[in-house]
PDB file of C-alpha atoms in Angstrom:
ATOM      1  CA  MET A   1     -41.557 146.203 -72.024  1.00 79.00           C
ATOM      2  CA  GLU A   2     -41.092 144.900 -67.735  1.00 83.00           C
ATOM      3  CA  ALA A   3     -45.287 146.300 -67.168  1.00 85.00           C
ATOM      4  CA  SER A   4     -47.045 144.956 -71.001  1.00 87.00           C
ATOM      5  CA  VAL A   5     -45.198 141.963 -68.920  1.00 89.00           C
ATOM      6  CA  ALA A   6     -47.541 142.084 -66.141  1.00 90.00           C
ATOM      7  CA  ALA A   7     -49.904 143.298 -67.375  1.00 90.00           C
ATOM      8  CA  LEU A   8     -50.183 139.994 -69.987  1.00 91.00           C
ATOM      9  CA  ILE A   9     -49.605 138.131 -66.321  1.00 92.00           C
ATOM     10  CA  LEU A  10     -52.109 139.330 -64.984  1.00 93.00           C
ATOM     11  CA  VAL A  11     -54.658 139.195 -68.334  1.00 92.00           C
ATOM     12  CA  VAL A  12     -54.269 135.255 -68.660  1.00 91.00           C
ATOM     13  CA  SER A  13     -54.951 134.092 -64.437  1.00 92.00           C
ATOM     14  CA  ALA A  14     -57.920 136.513 -65.031  1.00 92.00           C
ATOM     15  CA  VAL A  15     -58.374 134.476 -67.760  1.00 90.00           C
ATOM     16  CA  VAL A  16     -57.700 131.141 -66.000  1.00 90.00           C
ATOM     17  CA  LEU A  17     -58.942 131.741 -62.418  1.00 92.00           C
ATOM     18  CA  ALA A  18     -62.228 133.118 -65.057  1.00 90.00           C
ATOM     19  CA  CYS A  19     -62.310 130.016 -65.833  1.00 89.00           C
ATOM     20  CA  VAL A  20     -61.491 127.758 -62.965  1.00 89.00           C
ATOM     21  CA  VAL A  21     -64.703 129.845 -61.375  1.00 90.00           C
ATOM     22  CA  VAL A  22     -67.263 128.603 -64.557  1.00 88.00           C
ATOM     23  CA  ASP A  23     -65.928 124.878 -64.280  1.00 87.00           C
ATOM     24  CA  TYR A  24     -67.341 124.769 -60.346  1.00 90.00           C
ATOM     25  CA  ALA A  25     -70.562 126.863 -61.100  1.00 88.00           C
ATOM     26  CA  VAL A  26     -71.208 124.380 -63.473  1.00 83.00           C
ATOM     27  CA  ASN A  27     -70.561 121.030 -61.421  1.00 84.00           C
ATOM     28  CA  ILE A  28     -72.434 122.975 -58.046  1.00 86.00           C
ATOM     29  CA  VAL A  29     -75.086 123.552 -60.509  1.00 79.00           C
ATOM     30  CA  GLU A  30     -75.156 119.600 -62.341  1.00 76.00           C
ATOM     31  CA  ALA A  31     -74.355 118.409 -58.469  1.00 78.00           C
ATOM     32  CA  THR A  32     -77.506 120.084 -57.592  1.00 79.00           C
ATOM     33  CA  LEU A  33     -80.420 118.812 -60.973  1.00 74.00           C
ATOM     34  CA  ASN A  34     -78.359 115.868 -61.058  1.00 64.00           C
ATOM     35  CA  THR A  35     -78.201 116.019 -64.711  1.00 61.00           C
ATOM     36  CA  SER A  36     -75.712 116.610 -67.365  1.00 57.00           C
ATOM     37  CA  ASN A  37     -77.748 117.086 -70.372  1.00 66.00           C
ATOM     38  CA  ILE A  38     -78.027 120.753 -70.311  1.00 69.00           C
ATOM     39  CA  PRO A  39     -77.074 122.749 -73.623  1.00 74.00           C
ATOM     40  CA  GLN A  40     -76.104 125.399 -71.283  1.00 76.00           C
ATOM     41  CA  LEU A  41     -73.866 124.144 -69.703  1.00 74.00           C
ATOM     42  CA  ALA A  42     -72.267 121.650 -72.402  1.00 77.00           C
ATOM     43  CA  ARG A  43     -72.422 125.545 -74.201  1.00 81.00           C
ATOM     44  CA  LEU A  44     -69.543 127.541 -70.988  1.00 79.00           C
ATOM     45  CA  ARG A  45     -68.029 123.929 -70.908  1.00 80.00           C
ATOM     46  CA  GLU A  46     -68.115 124.035 -74.652  1.00 84.00           C
ATOM     47  CA  MET A  47     -66.357 128.221 -73.718  1.00 82.00           C
ATOM     48  CA  GLN A  48     -64.201 127.620 -70.743  1.00 79.00           C
ATOM     49  CA  SER A  49     -61.727 124.925 -73.518  1.00 82.00           C
ATOM     50  CA  ALA A  50     -62.107 127.250 -75.829  1.00 82.00           C
ATOM     51  CA  PHE A  51     -60.196 129.630 -73.534  1.00 80.00           C
ATOM     52  CA  LEU A  52     -58.281 127.562 -71.993  1.00 78.00           C
ATOM     53  CA  ASN A  53     -56.812 125.764 -74.936  1.00 78.00           C
ATOM     54  CA  ALA A  54     -56.189 129.209 -76.986  1.00 70.00           C
ATOM     55  CA  THR A  55     -52.859 128.794 -76.299  1.00 62.00           C
ATOM     56  CA  ASP A  56     -52.159 129.457 -80.953  1.00 56.00           C
ATOM     57  CA  ALA A  57     -53.421 132.854 -79.838  1.00 53.00           C
ATOM     58  CA  LEU A  58     -51.574 134.184 -77.652  1.00 55.00           C
ATOM     59  CA  SER A  59     -49.117 133.291 -79.169  1.00 56.00           C
ATOM     60  CA  ASN A  60     -49.888 135.340 -81.771  1.00 55.00           C
ATOM     61  CA  SER A  61     -51.203 138.535 -80.094  1.00 56.00           C
ATOM     62  CA  THR A  62     -54.879 137.465 -80.794  1.00 58.00           C
ATOM     63  CA  LEU A  63     -57.904 136.729 -79.649  1.00 57.00           C
ATOM     64  CA  PRO A  64     -60.501 134.299 -81.853  1.00 58.00           C
ATOM     65  CA  ALA A  65     -64.037 136.013 -82.142  1.00 61.00           C
ATOM     66  CA  PRO A  66     -66.447 134.989 -80.593  1.00 61.00           C
ATOM     67  CA  SER A  67     -68.943 132.210 -81.773  1.00 63.00           C
ATOM     68  CA  PRO A  68     -72.360 133.675 -81.556  1.00 66.00           C
ATOM     69  CA  PHE A  69     -74.683 131.756 -78.991  1.00 62.00           C
ATOM     70  CA  PRO A  70     -77.120 129.916 -79.984  1.00 61.00           C
ATOM     71  CA  ALA A  71     -80.558 130.764 -80.890  1.00 53.00           C
ATOM     72  CA  PRO A  72     -82.227 129.738 -78.259  1.00 53.00           C
TER      73      PRO A  72
END
């Protein structure tokens, strides 16, 4: 039981850390390019929001299926 709790905490913390890193990278890119209308950055923000707000998926012990990326 303790091992599964530790594994769950590790996974959750890794996802949160990845979201923080992605948010930092997006902010750096936006500051460097001095623009906020890049479609790829909007998609990254949507994915970050989906990961951070997926509390119902964690309570059901399932993760939502990722949506396919839009065709370029």
